[in-house]
CSV table of C-alpha atoms and ligand atoms in Angstrom, one decimal:
chain,number,residue,atom,x,y,z
A,18,MET,CA,16.6,-8.0,-22.9
A,19,ARG,CA,13.3,-6.1,-22.6
A,20,ILE,CA,12.8,-2.6,-24.2
A,21,LYS,CA,9.7,-0.8,-24.0
A,22,GLU,CA,8.6,3.0,-25.6
A,23,ASN,CA,7.1,6.1,-24.4
A,24,TYR,CA,7.0,4.0,-20.7
A,25,SER,CA,5.7,5.6,-17.7
A,26,LEU,CA,8.8,5.9,-15.2
A,27,LYS,CA,5.4,6.3,-11.5
A,28,ASP,CA,6.8,2.6,-10.7
A,29,TRP,CA,11.0,3.7,-11.4
A,30,ASN,CA,11.1,6.5,-8.8
A,31,THR,CA,10.0,6.0,-5.1
A,32,PHE,CA,8.5,9.9,-5.1
A,33,GLY,CA,6.5,8.0,-7.6
A,34,ILE,CA,6.9,11.3,-10.2
A,35,ASP,CA,4.0,10.3,-13.0
A,36,VAL,CA,6.1,10.7,-15.9
A,37,ARG,CA,7.1,8.8,-19.6
A,38,CYS,CA,10.7,8.3,-21.7
A,39,ARG,CA,10.7,7.8,-25.2
A,40,ARG,CA,12.8,4.2,-24.7
A,41,PHE,CA,13.2,2.3,-21.1
A,42,VAL,CA,15.2,-0.9,-21.7
A,43,GLU,CA,16.1,-3.1,-19.1
A,44,TYR,CA,19.7,-5.3,-20.0
A,45,ASP,CA,20.7,-8.7,-17.9
A,46,THR,CA,24.5,-8.8,-19.4
A,47,PRO,CA,27.5,-6.3,-19.7
A,48,GLU,CA,28.0,-7.6,-23.4
A,49,GLU,CA,24.0,-6.1,-23.7
A,50,LEU,CA,24.8,-3.2,-22.5
A,51,ALA,CA,27.9,-2.9,-24.9
A,52,THR,CA,25.1,-2.9,-27.9
A,53,LEU,CA,23.0,-0.3,-26.5
A,54,ILE,CA,25.9,2.6,-26.2
A,55,GLY,CA,26.1,5.6,-28.2
A,56,GLN,CA,22.4,6.0,-27.7
A,57,ARG,CA,21.4,9.9,-26.7
A,58,PRO,CA,20.5,10.9,-24.1
A,59,LEU,CA,21.0,8.6,-21.7
A,60,LEU,CA,19.7,7.9,-18.2
A,61,HIS,CA,20.8,4.7,-16.2
A,62,ILE,CA,18.8,4.5,-13.2
A,63,GLY,CA,18.8,2.0,-9.9
A,64,GLY,CA,16.2,1.8,-8.0
A,65,GLY,CA,14.6,4.7,-8.0
A,66,SER,CA,14.9,6.0,-4.7
A,67,ASN,CA,17.3,8.3,-5.0
A,68,LEU,CA,15.7,10.5,-8.1
A,69,LEU,CA,13.5,13.4,-9.0
A,70,PHE,CA,12.6,13.1,-12.4
A,71,LEU,CA,11.5,17.4,-13.3
A,72,GLY,CA,9.9,16.3,-16.8
A,73,ASP,CA,9.5,13.5,-19.7
A,74,TYR,CA,12.7,12.2,-20.3
A,75,GLU,CA,13.2,12.6,-23.8
A,76,GLY,CA,15.6,9.9,-24.3
A,77,THR,CA,16.8,6.6,-23.2
A,78,VAL,CA,16.0,5.2,-20.0
A,79,LEU,CA,18.7,1.9,-18.7
A,80,HIS,CA,18.1,-0.2,-16.2
A,81,SER,CA,20.1,-3.5,-14.7
A,82,ALA,CA,18.8,-6.5,-14.5
A,83,ILE,CA,22.0,-7.8,-13.5
A,84,ARG,CA,22.0,-9.7,-9.8
A,85,SER,CA,24.4,-12.7,-9.3
A,86,ILE,CA,25.9,-13.0,-5.7
A,87,GLU,CA,29.6,-14.9,-6.1
A,88,PRO,CA,31.1,-15.5,-2.9
A,89,ARG,CA,35.0,-16.3,-2.2
A,90,THR,CA,36.0,-16.5,0.9
A,91,ASP,CA,39.3,-14.2,1.5
A,92,GLY,CA,40.8,-15.0,5.1
A,93,GLY,CA,38.9,-15.0,7.8
A,94,ASP,CA,37.3,-12.6,5.1
A,95,VAL,CA,34.5,-13.1,2.3
A,96,LEU,CA,34.6,-11.6,-0.8
A,97,LEU,CA,31.3,-10.8,-2.5
A,98,ARG,CA,31.0,-9.8,-6.0
A,99,VAL,CA,27.1,-8.8,-6.6
A,100,GLY,CA,25.3,-7.7,-9.7
A,101,ALA,CA,24.5,-3.8,-9.8
A,102,ALA,CA,20.5,-4.8,-9.5
A,103,VAL,CA,20.1,-6.9,-6.5
A,104,VAL,CA,18.2,-5.3,-4.1
A,105,TRP,CA,20.5,-3.5,-1.6
A,106,ASP,CA,18.3,-4.8,1.7
A,107,ASP,CA,18.1,-8.3,0.2
A,108,LEU,CA,22.0,-8.8,0.1
A,109,VAL,CA,22.1,-7.3,3.8
A,110,ALA,CA,19.3,-9.8,4.6
A,111,TYR,CA,21.6,-13.0,2.8
A,112,THR,CA,24.2,-11.6,3.9
A,113,ILE,CA,23.9,-12.1,7.2
A,114,GLY,CA,21.9,-15.6,7.0
A,115,ARG,CA,25.0,-16.9,5.7
A,116,GLY,CA,26.3,-15.3,8.7
A,117,TRP,CA,28.7,-12.6,6.4
A,118,TYR,CA,28.7,-9.6,8.7
A,119,GLY,CA,29.1,-5.5,8.4
A,120,LEU,CA,26.3,-4.4,6.6
A,121,GLU,CA,23.6,-4.3,9.4
A,122,ASN,CA,23.2,-1.4,9.9
A,123,LEU,CA,22.5,-0.8,6.0
A,124,SER,CA,19.6,-2.3,7.1
A,125,LEU,CA,16.4,-1.3,5.1
A,126,ILE,CA,17.7,1.9,3.0
A,127,PRO,CA,16.1,1.6,0.0
A,128,GLY,CA,17.3,1.1,-3.8
A,129,GLU,CA,19.9,-1.7,-5.3
A,130,VAL,CA,23.5,-2.2,-5.0
A,131,GLY,CA,24.4,-0.1,-8.0
A,132,ALA,CA,23.1,3.2,-6.7
A,133,SER,CA,24.9,1.8,-2.7
A,134,ALA,CA,28.6,2.3,-4.6
A,135,VAL,CA,27.6,5.9,-6.2
A,136,GLN,CA,25.8,7.6,-3.5
A,137,ASN,CA,28.5,5.9,-0.7
A,138,ILE,CA,24.8,5.1,1.6
A,139,GLY,CA,25.4,5.5,4.7
A,140,ALA,CA,23.2,5.6,8.5
A,141,TYR,CA,24.0,4.5,12.0
A,142,GLY,CA,27.2,4.7,11.9
A,143,ALA,CA,28.3,3.3,8.3
A,144,GLU,CA,29.5,3.3,5.1
A,145,ALA,CA,29.0,1.4,1.5
A,146,LYS,CA,32.5,2.2,1.5
A,147,ASP,CA,33.5,1.1,4.4
A,148,PHE,CA,33.0,-2.1,2.7
A,149,ILE,CA,33.5,-2.4,-0.6
A,150,THR,CA,36.8,-3.4,-2.6
A,151,GLU,CA,35.9,-2.3,-5.9
A,152,VAL,CA,33.6,-1.2,-8.5
A,153,GLU,CA,33.2,-2.4,-11.6
A,154,CYS,CA,32.0,-0.3,-14.3
A,155,MET,CA,30.9,0.6,-18.2
A,156,ASP,CA,32.2,3.4,-20.1
A,157,LEU,CA,28.6,4.6,-21.7
A,158,GLN,CA,30.2,6.4,-24.3
A,159,THR,CA,32.8,3.9,-25.0
A,160,GLY,CA,31.4,0.2,-23.9
A,161,GLN,CA,35.0,0.1,-22.2
A,162,ARG,CA,34.6,-1.6,-19.0
A,163,ARG,CA,37.1,-0.1,-15.9
A,164,VAL,CA,37.5,-1.3,-12.7
A,165,PHE,CA,37.6,1.4,-10.1
A,166,THR,CA,39.2,0.7,-6.4
A,167,ASN,CA,38.1,2.1,-3.4
A,168,ALA,CA,41.3,4.6,-3.6
A,169,GLU,CA,40.1,5.5,-6.9
A,170,CYS,CA,36.2,5.8,-5.6
A,171,GLN,CA,37.2,8.7,-4.5
A,172,TYR,CA,34.8,8.6,-1.4
A,173,ALA,CA,33.3,10.9,1.1
A,174,TYR,CA,30.4,11.4,3.1
A,175,ARG,CA,27.2,11.0,0.5
A,176,GLN,CA,30.1,11.8,-2.3
A,177,SER,CA,32.1,9.5,-5.1
A,178,ILE,CA,33.9,10.2,-8.3
A,179,PHE,CA,30.9,8.4,-9.8
A,180,LYS,CA,29.3,12.2,-9.0
A,181,THR,CA,31.9,14.1,-9.7
A,182,ASP,CA,31.0,16.5,-13.2
A,183,GLU,CA,33.8,14.8,-14.6
A,184,HIS,CA,32.1,11.6,-14.2
A,185,ARG,CA,28.9,11.8,-14.1
A,186,GLY,CA,26.4,10.0,-15.9
A,187,ARG,CA,29.3,8.2,-17.9
A,188,TRP,CA,29.3,5.2,-16.3
A,189,ALA,CA,27.0,2.1,-15.5
A,190,VAL,CA,27.8,0.3,-12.5
A,191,LEU,CA,28.3,-3.9,-13.9
A,192,TYR,CA,28.8,-5.6,-10.4
A,193,VAL,CA,30.7,-3.9,-6.6
A,194,THR,CA,32.4,-6.2,-4.8
A,195,TYR,CA,32.0,-6.2,-0.7
A,196,ARG,CA,34.5,-7.2,1.4
A,197,LEU,CA,32.6,-8.7,4.9
A,198,SER,CA,34.3,-10.5,8.4
A,199,GLN,CA,33.0,-13.8,9.3
A,200,THR,CA,32.9,-12.4,12.8
A,201,PHE,CA,30.0,-10.0,13.9
A,202,VAL,CA,31.0,-6.7,15.7
A,203,PRO,CA,28.2,-4.6,16.2
A,204,ARG,CA,28.8,-0.5,16.2
A,205,LEU,CA,26.1,0.7,17.8
A,206,ASP,CA,27.6,3.8,19.6
A,207,TYR,CA,25.1,6.1,16.4
A,208,GLY,CA,22.9,7.6,17.8
A,209,GLY,CA,19.6,5.9,19.5
A,210,ILE,CA,20.7,2.2,19.0
A,211,ARG,CA,22.0,1.5,22.1
A,212,ALA,CA,18.9,3.0,23.7
A,213,GLU,CA,16.5,1.5,21.8
A,214,LEU,CA,18.6,-2.2,22.0
A,215,GLU,CA,17.8,-1.3,25.8
A,216,ARG,CA,14.1,-0.3,25.9
A,217,LYS,CA,13.8,-3.7,23.3
A,218,GLY,CA,15.4,-5.6,26.8
A,219,ILE,CA,18.0,-6.8,24.4
A,220,ASP,CA,21.2,-8.1,26.7
A,221,ILE,CA,24.0,-6.7,24.4
A,222,SER,CA,26.4,-8.8,25.7
A,223,ALA,CA,24.5,-11.3,23.6
A,224,LEU,CA,23.1,-9.8,20.3
A,225,THR,CA,22.8,-11.0,17.6
A,226,ALA,CA,23.3,-9.3,13.9
A,227,ASN,CA,19.6,-10.4,13.1
A,228,GLN,CA,18.3,-8.3,16.8
A,229,LEU,CA,20.5,-5.7,16.0
A,230,ARG,CA,19.1,-5.9,11.9
A,231,GLN,CA,16.3,-6.0,12.8
A,232,THR,CA,16.5,-2.2,15.5
A,233,ILE,CA,17.7,-0.9,12.6
A,234,ILE,CA,14.3,-1.7,10.7
A,235,GLU,CA,12.1,-1.1,13.1
A,236,ILE,CA,14.1,2.7,14.0
A,237,ARG,CA,13.7,3.3,10.2
A,238,LYS,CA,10.1,2.4,10.0
A,239,ALA,CA,9.3,5.0,12.6
A,240,LYS,CA,11.0,7.7,11.2
A,241,LEU,CA,11.0,7.1,7.6
A,242,PRO,CA,7.7,7.1,5.1
A,243,ASP,CA,7.5,3.7,3.2
A,244,PRO,CA,7.8,5.5,0.0
A,245,LYS,CA,4.3,2.8,-1.3
A,246,VAL,CA,2.4,4.5,0.8
A,247,GLN,CA,3.5,8.1,0.5
A,248,GLY,CA,5.6,9.1,-2.7
A,249,ASN,CA,9.6,9.8,-0.9
A,250,ALA,CA,13.6,9.6,-1.7
A,251,GLY,CA,14.7,9.1,1.7
A,252,SER,CA,16.8,12.3,3.0
A,253,PHE,CA,15.8,14.7,0.6
A,254,PHE,CA,19.3,17.1,1.8
A,255,MET,CA,22.1,16.6,2.6
A,256,ASN,CA,23.6,17.3,6.3
A,257,PRO,CA,25.8,20.2,5.6
A,258,VAL,CA,29.4,19.9,6.7
A,259,VAL,CA,30.6,23.2,8.3
A,260,SER,CA,34.1,24.4,9.9
A,261,ARG,CA,34.6,24.5,13.4
A,262,ALA,CA,34.5,28.4,14.1
A,263,GLN,CA,31.5,28.3,12.2
A,264,TYR,CA,29.9,25.4,14.2
A,265,GLU,CA,31.4,27.2,17.9
A,266,ALA,CA,30.0,30.7,16.6
A,267,LEU,CA,26.1,29.0,15.5
A,268,ALA,CA,26.3,26.6,18.9
A,269,ARG,CA,26.6,29.8,21.4
A,270,GLN,CA,23.4,30.7,19.6
A,271,TYR,CA,21.3,27.7,19.5
A,272,PRO,CA,23.5,25.1,22.4
A,273,THR,CA,21.1,22.3,22.1
A,274,MET,CA,21.7,22.3,18.1
A,275,PRO,CA,22.5,18.6,17.8
A,276,HIS,CA,26.2,17.9,15.8
A,277,TYR,CA,29.4,15.3,14.7
A,278,ASP,CA,32.9,15.7,14.3
A,279,MET,CA,34.0,15.0,11.3
A,280,ASP,CA,37.7,15.7,12.5
A,281,ALA,CA,39.5,18.6,13.8
A,282,GLU,CA,38.3,21.1,11.5
A,283,ARG,CA,34.9,20.5,10.1
A,284,VAL,CA,31.3,19.4,12.4
A,285,LYS,CA,28.5,18.0,10.5
A,286,ILE,CA,25.1,19.6,11.4
A,287,PRO,CA,22.0,17.9,10.8
A,288,ALA,CA,19.4,19.5,8.4
A,289,GLY,CA,16.6,18.1,9.4
A,290,TRP,CA,16.7,20.3,13.5
A,291,MET,CA,17.8,23.3,11.3
A,292,ILE,CA,14.4,22.1,9.0
A,293,GLU,CA,12.4,21.9,12.7
A,294,GLN,CA,13.8,24.6,14.0
A,295,CYS,CA,12.7,26.9,11.0
A,296,GLY,CA,9.0,25.9,11.5
A,297,TRP,CA,8.4,23.3,8.6
A,298,LYS,CA,8.6,19.7,10.4
A,299,GLY,CA,5.3,18.9,8.8
A,300,ARG,CA,4.3,22.0,6.6
A,301,SER,CA,2.7,21.7,3.5
A,302,LEU,CA,3.4,23.6,0.0
A,303,GLY,CA,1.0,22.1,-2.3
A,304,PRO,CA,1.3,18.9,-3.2
A,305,ALA,CA,4.7,18.5,-1.2
A,306,ALA,CA,5.6,18.4,2.4
A,307,VAL,CA,8.1,18.6,4.9
A,308,HIS,CA,7.4,14.4,6.8
A,309,ASP,CA,5.8,14.9,10.1
A,310,ARG,CA,8.2,12.7,11.5
A,311,GLN,CA,11.8,13.6,10.0
A,312,ALA,CA,12.1,16.8,8.3
A,313,LEU,CA,15.2,16.1,6.1
A,314,VAL,CA,12.4,13.8,4.5
A,315,LEU,CA,10.6,15.9,1.7
A,316,VAL,CA,7.1,14.0,0.5
A,317,ASN,CA,4.6,13.6,-2.7
A,318,ARG,CA,1.2,13.6,-0.9
A,319,GLY,CA,-0.5,12.1,-3.9
A,320,GLY,CA,-0.1,13.9,-7.7
A,321,ALA,CA,3.1,16.0,-6.6
A,322,THR,CA,5.6,17.1,-9.4
A,323,GLY,CA,9.1,17.5,-9.5
A,324,GLN,CA,8.3,21.0,-10.3
A,325,ASP,CA,6.2,21.1,-6.4
A,326,ILE,CA,9.3,19.1,-4.4
A,327,VAL,CA,11.6,21.6,-6.2
A,328,ARG,CA,9.4,24.3,-5.3
A,329,LEU,CA,9.3,23.4,-1.0
A,330,CYS,CA,12.9,22.6,-1.5
A,331,GLU,CA,13.3,25.7,-2.5
A,332,ALA,CA,11.7,27.5,0.4
A,333,VAL,CA,13.3,25.4,3.1
A,334,ARG,CA,16.4,26.6,2.0
A,335,HIS,CA,15.6,29.8,1.6
A,336,ASP,CA,14.6,29.7,5.0
A,337,VAL,CA,17.4,27.7,6.2
A,338,ALA,CA,20.2,30.0,4.6
A,339,ALA,CA,18.5,32.9,5.9
A,340,ARG,CA,18.5,31.6,9.9
A,341,PHE,CA,21.3,29.9,9.8
A,342,GLY,CA,23.9,31.1,7.5
A,343,ILE,CA,24.2,27.4,5.5
A,344,ASP,CA,23.2,26.6,1.9
A,345,ILE,CA,21.5,23.3,2.1
A,346,HIS,CA,21.9,21.2,-1.0
A,347,PRO,CA,19.7,18.4,-1.6
A,348,GLU,CA,21.2,14.3,-2.1
A,349,VAL,CA,18.0,13.2,-4.4
A,350,ASN,CA,19.4,13.4,-8.3
A,351,LEU,CA,17.5,15.7,-10.0
A,352,ILE,CA,17.1,14.9,-13.8
A,353,ARG,CA,15.8,17.7,-15.8
A,354,PRO,CA,13.5,16.7,-19.2
B,409,LIG,N1,16.5,15.7,13.7
B,409,LIG,C1,15.4,16.9,14.3
B,409,LIG,N2,14.4,16.9,13.3
B,409,LIG,C2,13.8,16.6,12.4
B,409,LIG,C3,15.6,15.1,12.2
B,409,LIG,C4,15.9,14.9,12.7
B,409,LIG,O1,15.5,17.5,15.4
B,409,LIG,O2,13.3,16.8,12.1
B,409,LIG,C5,17.7,16.0,14.6
B,409,LIG,C6,17.4,14.4,15.4
B,409,LIG,O3,17.1,14.4,17.0
B,409,LIG,C7,18.8,13.8,15.6
B,409,LIG,C8,19.8,14.9,14.4
B,409,LIG,O4,18.8,15.5,13.5
B,409,LIG,O5,19.7,14.9,16.4
B,409,LIG,C9,19.9,13.6,13.2
B,409,LIG,O6,19.0,12.7,13.0
B,409,LIG,P1,18.9,11.6,12.2
B,409,LIG,O7,19.6,10.7,13.4
B,409,LIG,O8,17.5,11.2,11.9
B,409,LIG,O9,19.5,11.7,11.0
B,409,LIG,P2,19.8,12.7,9.6
B,409,LIG,O10,20.9,13.9,9.7
B,409,LIG,O11,18.3,13.7,9.7
B,409,LIG,C10,20.8,10.7,8.1
B,409,LIG,C11,21.0,10.2,7.3
B,409,LIG,C12,20.3,9.1,6.6
B,409,LIG,C13,20.5,7.9,8.0
B,409,LIG,C14,20.3,8.9,9.6
B,409,LIG,C15,20.7,7.3,9.9
B,409,LIG,C16,21.8,11.8,5.5
B,409,LIG,C17,21.3,13.0,4.4
B,409,LIG,N3,20.3,10.7,5.7
B,409,LIG,O12,19.7,10.9,9.0
B,409,LIG,O13,20.1,8.9,5.7
B,409,LIG,O14,19.1,6.6,8.0
B,409,LIG,O15,21.2,10.2,9.3
B,409,LIG,O16,22.2,7.4,10.5
B,409,LIG,O17,22.6,11.8,6.6
B,409,LIG,C18,18.8,9.0,3.5
B,409,LIG,O18,20.2,9.5,3.3
B,409,LIG,O19,18.0,9.1,2.8
B,409,LIG,C19,19.0,8.6,4.9
B,409,LIG,C20,17.3,8.4,5.5
């Protein structure tokens, strides 16, 4: 266990916001975590790729260093029990290297395994929930351990029980178990993947998981800013899900509006498209800006505070609501002091 006092969180949030916490504790085992229960206030973080600090954190910040990977076979599948602190993309590379398939489309998503289960990370037609069988947690109020099955996690688009008002901040994820297949079944139908494979001259009938992974990585790198170069937390907003009636009314007005059908009643509209229509793509407000290649991403142009990012967030939300009648919400977790 490593304990730091009055510790800078600048390297612990991909926005690169320069704030400090009173105490920072990194633990190596669930037993060590159990000794920390009861401290207040307490914030458990992962890779910091979905956080926006609005000021110094006047409490204890916890980080797991549990990085075990335990595979076992189950019929034709592999069940992998993975420590919460394993870097997500290292896990994706590791599984593909061993011939365990499923996570290819989730390549290069920043963050750690624990957050994959909280945020239900997703990209290119796949979501973490499609592979998670169970999530082992510790209650930060009592130290009790509890296993949540996939159904108990109540997964939906970027949503889980761990993000609800009742459970937010209560559970530390210790391990996540994923079910992967030993057969590679590529999923290519989400925007742009097939076209990019064809452009690269790859024979889709002989596609390998590694080729798919590399293609996803290239698509992401072309659109999304590298946090090491320019602070950001990936998509800042969630894509709003609206009723079919609301979608149809908007589609009459904006016939080129992209959309994804969720089910018979609900349609998801890309917030990035709406933000671009409002003229925000590439625009700055002080040291915060809307990324010039993907309007869903807000960036720190250097020296921004959490408040600077929030000011931009609110200006963008205001304009999207005024033009489209839709209130968009941050996907990023705002951490108040
Ligand atoms: N679009 C624009 N302008 C923009 C951005 C997007 O017109 O500036 C349009 C695109 O042309 C496309 C549609 O909006 O028609 C969707 O764009 P894209 O495929 O880039 O995906 P997204 O909906 O903006 C979501 C995820 C991303 C994920 C991609 C790919 C959310 C909040 N974001 O973005 O996730 O990588 O799909 O699957 O659902 C993240 O969560 O950090 C993240 C990067």
